[in-house]
Coordinates of C-alpha atoms in Angstrom, one line a residue:
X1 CA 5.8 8.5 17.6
X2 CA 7.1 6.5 20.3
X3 CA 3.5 4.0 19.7
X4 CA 4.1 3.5 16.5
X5 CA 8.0 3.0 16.9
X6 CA 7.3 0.0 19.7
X7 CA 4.8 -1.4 17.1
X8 CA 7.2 -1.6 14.4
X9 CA 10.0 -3.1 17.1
X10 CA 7.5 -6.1 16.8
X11 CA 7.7 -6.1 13.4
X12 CA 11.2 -5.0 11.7
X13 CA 13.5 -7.9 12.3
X14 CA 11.6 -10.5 9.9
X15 CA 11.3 -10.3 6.2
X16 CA 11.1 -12.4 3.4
X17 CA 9.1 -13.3 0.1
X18 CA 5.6 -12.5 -1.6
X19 CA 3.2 -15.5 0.0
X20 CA 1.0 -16.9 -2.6
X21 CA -1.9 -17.2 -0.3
X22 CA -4.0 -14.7 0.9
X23 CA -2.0 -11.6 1.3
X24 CA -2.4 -9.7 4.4
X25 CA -0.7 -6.2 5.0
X26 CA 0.8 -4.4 8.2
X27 CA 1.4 0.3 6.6
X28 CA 3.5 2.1 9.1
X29 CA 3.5 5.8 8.4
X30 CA 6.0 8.4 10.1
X31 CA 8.1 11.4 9.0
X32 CA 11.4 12.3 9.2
X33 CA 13.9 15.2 8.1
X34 CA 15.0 15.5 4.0
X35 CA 18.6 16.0 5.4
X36 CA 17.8 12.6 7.6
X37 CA 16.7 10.5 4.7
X38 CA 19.9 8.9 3.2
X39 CA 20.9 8.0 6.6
X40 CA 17.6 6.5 7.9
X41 CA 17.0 4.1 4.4
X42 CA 20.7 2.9 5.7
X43 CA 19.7 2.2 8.7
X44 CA 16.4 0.5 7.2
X45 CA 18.5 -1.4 4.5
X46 CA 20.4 -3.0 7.2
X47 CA 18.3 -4.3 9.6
X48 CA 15.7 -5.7 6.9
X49 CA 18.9 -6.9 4.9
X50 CA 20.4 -8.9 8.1
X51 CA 16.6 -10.3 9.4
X52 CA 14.9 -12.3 7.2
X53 CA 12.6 -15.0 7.3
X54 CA 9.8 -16.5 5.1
X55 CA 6.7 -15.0 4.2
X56 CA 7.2 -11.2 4.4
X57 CA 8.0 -8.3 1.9
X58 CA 8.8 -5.1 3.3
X59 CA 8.8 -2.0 0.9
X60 CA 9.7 1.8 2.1
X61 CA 7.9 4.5 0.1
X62 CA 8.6 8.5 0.4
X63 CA 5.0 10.0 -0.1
X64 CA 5.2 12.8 -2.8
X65 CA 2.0 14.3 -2.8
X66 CA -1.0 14.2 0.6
X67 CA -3.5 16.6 2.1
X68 CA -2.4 18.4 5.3
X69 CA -3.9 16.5 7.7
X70 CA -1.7 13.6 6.0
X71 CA 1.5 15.3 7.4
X72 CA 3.9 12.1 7.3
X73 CA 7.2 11.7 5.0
X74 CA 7.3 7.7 4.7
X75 CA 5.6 4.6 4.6
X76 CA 7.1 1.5 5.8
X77 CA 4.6 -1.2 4.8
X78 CA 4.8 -5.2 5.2
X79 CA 2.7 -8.0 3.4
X80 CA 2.3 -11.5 3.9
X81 CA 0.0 -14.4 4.3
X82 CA -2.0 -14.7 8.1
X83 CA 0.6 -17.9 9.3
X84 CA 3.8 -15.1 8.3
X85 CA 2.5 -12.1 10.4
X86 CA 1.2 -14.2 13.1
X87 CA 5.1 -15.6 13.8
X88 CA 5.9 -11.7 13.5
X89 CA 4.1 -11.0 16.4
X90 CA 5.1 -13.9 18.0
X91 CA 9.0 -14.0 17.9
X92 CA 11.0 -11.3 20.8
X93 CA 13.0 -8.5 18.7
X94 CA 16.3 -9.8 19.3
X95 CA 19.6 -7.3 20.3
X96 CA 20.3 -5.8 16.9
X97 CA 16.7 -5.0 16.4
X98 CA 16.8 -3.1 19.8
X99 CA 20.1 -1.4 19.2
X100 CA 18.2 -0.3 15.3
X101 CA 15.3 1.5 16.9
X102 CA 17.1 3.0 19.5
X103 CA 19.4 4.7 16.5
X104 CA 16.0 5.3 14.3
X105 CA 14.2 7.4 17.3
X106 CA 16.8 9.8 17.1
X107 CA 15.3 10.6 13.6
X108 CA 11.4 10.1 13.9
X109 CA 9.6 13.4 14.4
X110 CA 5.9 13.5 16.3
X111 CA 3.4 12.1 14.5
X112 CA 2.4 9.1 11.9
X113 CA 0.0 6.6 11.6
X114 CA -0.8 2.8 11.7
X115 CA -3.1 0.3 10.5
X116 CA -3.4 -3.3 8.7
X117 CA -5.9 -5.2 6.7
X118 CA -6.4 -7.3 3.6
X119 CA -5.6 -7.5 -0.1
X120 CA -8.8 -8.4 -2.2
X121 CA -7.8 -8.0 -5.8
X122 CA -4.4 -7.9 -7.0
X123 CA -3.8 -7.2 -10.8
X124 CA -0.4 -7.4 -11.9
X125 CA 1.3 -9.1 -8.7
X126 CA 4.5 -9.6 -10.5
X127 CA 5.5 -6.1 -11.9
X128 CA 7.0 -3.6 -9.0
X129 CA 5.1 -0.4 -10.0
X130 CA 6.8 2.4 -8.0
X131 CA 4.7 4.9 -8.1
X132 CA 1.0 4.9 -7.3
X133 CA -1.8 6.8 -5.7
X134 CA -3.8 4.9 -2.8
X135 CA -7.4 6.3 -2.8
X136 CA -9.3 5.5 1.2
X137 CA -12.2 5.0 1.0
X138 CA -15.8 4.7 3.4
X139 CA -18.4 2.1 1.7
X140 CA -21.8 1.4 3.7
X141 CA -23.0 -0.9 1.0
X142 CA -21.4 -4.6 0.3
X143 CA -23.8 -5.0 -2.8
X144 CA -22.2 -2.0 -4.6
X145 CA -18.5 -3.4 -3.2
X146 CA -19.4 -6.3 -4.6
X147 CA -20.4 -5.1 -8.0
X148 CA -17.0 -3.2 -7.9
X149 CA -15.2 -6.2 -7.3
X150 CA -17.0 -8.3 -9.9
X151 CA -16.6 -5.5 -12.4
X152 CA -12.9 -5.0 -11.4
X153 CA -12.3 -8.7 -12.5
X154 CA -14.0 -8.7 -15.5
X155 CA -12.4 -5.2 -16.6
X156 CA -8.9 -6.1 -16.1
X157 CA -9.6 -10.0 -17.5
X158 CA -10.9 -8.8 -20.7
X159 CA -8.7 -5.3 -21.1
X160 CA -5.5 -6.4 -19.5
X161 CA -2.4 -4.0 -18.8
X162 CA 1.4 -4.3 -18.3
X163 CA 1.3 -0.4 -17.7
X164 CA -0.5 -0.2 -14.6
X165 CA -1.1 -2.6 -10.9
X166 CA -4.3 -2.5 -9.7
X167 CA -4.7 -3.1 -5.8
X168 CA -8.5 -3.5 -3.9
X169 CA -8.8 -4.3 -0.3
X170 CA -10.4 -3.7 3.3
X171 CA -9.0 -2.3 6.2
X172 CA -9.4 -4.1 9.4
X173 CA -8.0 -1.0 11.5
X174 CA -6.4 2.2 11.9
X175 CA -5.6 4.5 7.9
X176 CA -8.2 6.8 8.9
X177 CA -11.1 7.0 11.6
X178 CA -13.6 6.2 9.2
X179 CA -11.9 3.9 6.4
X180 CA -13.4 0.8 5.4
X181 CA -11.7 -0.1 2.0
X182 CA -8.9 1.2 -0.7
X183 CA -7.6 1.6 -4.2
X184 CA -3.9 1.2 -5.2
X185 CA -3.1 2.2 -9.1
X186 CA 0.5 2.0 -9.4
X187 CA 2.8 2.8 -12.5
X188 CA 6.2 2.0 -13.8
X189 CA 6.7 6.2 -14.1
X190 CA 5.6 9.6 -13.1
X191 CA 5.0 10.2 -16.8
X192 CA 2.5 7.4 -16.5
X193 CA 0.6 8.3 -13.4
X194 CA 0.2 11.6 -14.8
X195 CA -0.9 10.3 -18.8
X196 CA -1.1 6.5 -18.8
X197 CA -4.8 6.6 -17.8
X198 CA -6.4 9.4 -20.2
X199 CA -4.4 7.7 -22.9
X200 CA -5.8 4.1 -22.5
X201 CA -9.3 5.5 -22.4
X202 CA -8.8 7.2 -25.4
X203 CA -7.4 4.1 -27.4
X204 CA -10.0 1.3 -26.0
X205 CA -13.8 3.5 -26.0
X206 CA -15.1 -0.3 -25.6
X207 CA -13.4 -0.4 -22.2
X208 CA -15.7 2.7 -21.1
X209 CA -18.6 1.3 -22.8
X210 CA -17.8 -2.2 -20.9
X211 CA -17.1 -0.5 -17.6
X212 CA -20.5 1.7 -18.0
X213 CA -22.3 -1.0 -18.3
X214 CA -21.2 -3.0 -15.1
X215 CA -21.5 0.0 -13.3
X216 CA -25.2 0.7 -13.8
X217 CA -26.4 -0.7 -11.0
X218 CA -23.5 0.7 -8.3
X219 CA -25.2 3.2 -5.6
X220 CA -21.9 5.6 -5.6
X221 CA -23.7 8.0 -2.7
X222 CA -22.8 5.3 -0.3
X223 CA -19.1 5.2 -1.5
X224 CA -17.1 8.3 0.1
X225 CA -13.2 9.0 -0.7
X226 CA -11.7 10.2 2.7
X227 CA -7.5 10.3 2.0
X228 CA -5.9 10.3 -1.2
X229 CA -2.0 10.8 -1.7
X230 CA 1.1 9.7 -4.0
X231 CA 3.7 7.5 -2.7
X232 CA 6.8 6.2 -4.6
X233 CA 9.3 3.6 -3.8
X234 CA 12.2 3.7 -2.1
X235 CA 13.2 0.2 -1.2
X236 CA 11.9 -3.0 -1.3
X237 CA 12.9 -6.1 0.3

């Protein structure tokens, strides 16, 4: 815990707004207590509240649903364009910063994760959909990537939704040992994450036909899912 808590030092006394470049992203993974909770978003609220500067978004998530080897509470992640994370690193956490962690470790347990990379696709920017499932992914194959991609555009162009944020991207390092790539689907509600899906195919068949068709010549063998888990948001900033 105490790597991940230096990392996030670097990182927690700047925060701003959505870039409209390309967006990178910085996920920070870590558990703490359910009685600790209410006093650690405090502590979070403040610090991002009182340190802000252009080009960042922070958003804290409580994960809801992961597999066991996935044994982490929270998710503190940041996005931005390359220029906004590169002054991130750059800048010296100032007193209040230092005085935050040295409050948060008292609440950390062992444990967590860390990683960063980039956001490919991103349908329905604008909406804050609170709860989604991230899917991580291992892909050997860039032509069946790039059919994905292609097919991901042309889906969402031609059968939009104000129901559901679609999010692809590749990860540059850490996630997972092996991961390579993700989904994001988020939804305005649990009700939705659980029905929103079946219930779209159900009313647009052409959809499936559509999506069949662009998927014909994907090779899915070289595609494997390695971590998949439900997050929702806490916080955003």
């Amino acid at each position: 815990m105490k790597k991940i808590t230096t990392l996030l030092l670097l990182l927690l006394f700047v925060l701003g707004i959505y870039s409209q470049e390309r967006t990178h992203w910085q996920a920070y993974s870590f558990s703490i207590d359910g009685s600790d909770q209410e006093t650690v978003v405090s502590l979070l609220d403040k610090q991002f509240s009182s340190n802000k500067s252009e080009g960042i978004t922070a958003y804290l998530y409580s994960v809801m649903f992961s597999d066991n080897e996935f044994d982490v509470t929270h998710q503190v992640i940041f996005t931005g364009n390359a220029d906004a994370l590169n002054k991130m690193w750059s800048s010296s956490p100032n007193l209040e910063t230092q005085l935050f962690f040295s409050k948060m470790n008292n609440y950390f347990k062992e444990g967590g994760s860390s990683g960063n990379g980039t956001t490919i696709l991103n349908f329905n920017s604008e909406t804050v959909f609170p709860f989604q499932v991230v899917n991580i992914i291992n892909s050997s194959s860039m032509s069946s990537l790039r059919i994905m991609r292609n097919s991901m555009k042309e889906i969402n162009s031609k059968y939009p939704r104000k129901d559901k944020g679609t999010i692809f991207g590749s990860i540059k390092s850490g996630v997972h040992p092996n991961a390579t790539h993700y989904f994001v689907s988020g939804y305005l509600s649990y009700g939705d994450l659980l029905e929103a899906d079946r219930k779209y195919r159900l009313e647009n068949p052409e959809m499936i036909e559509d999506a069949m068709k662009l998927w014909k010549d994907i090779d899915w063998s070289t595609s494997k899912s390695l971590r998949k888990f439900t997050r929702v948001l806490v916080k955003k900033w």
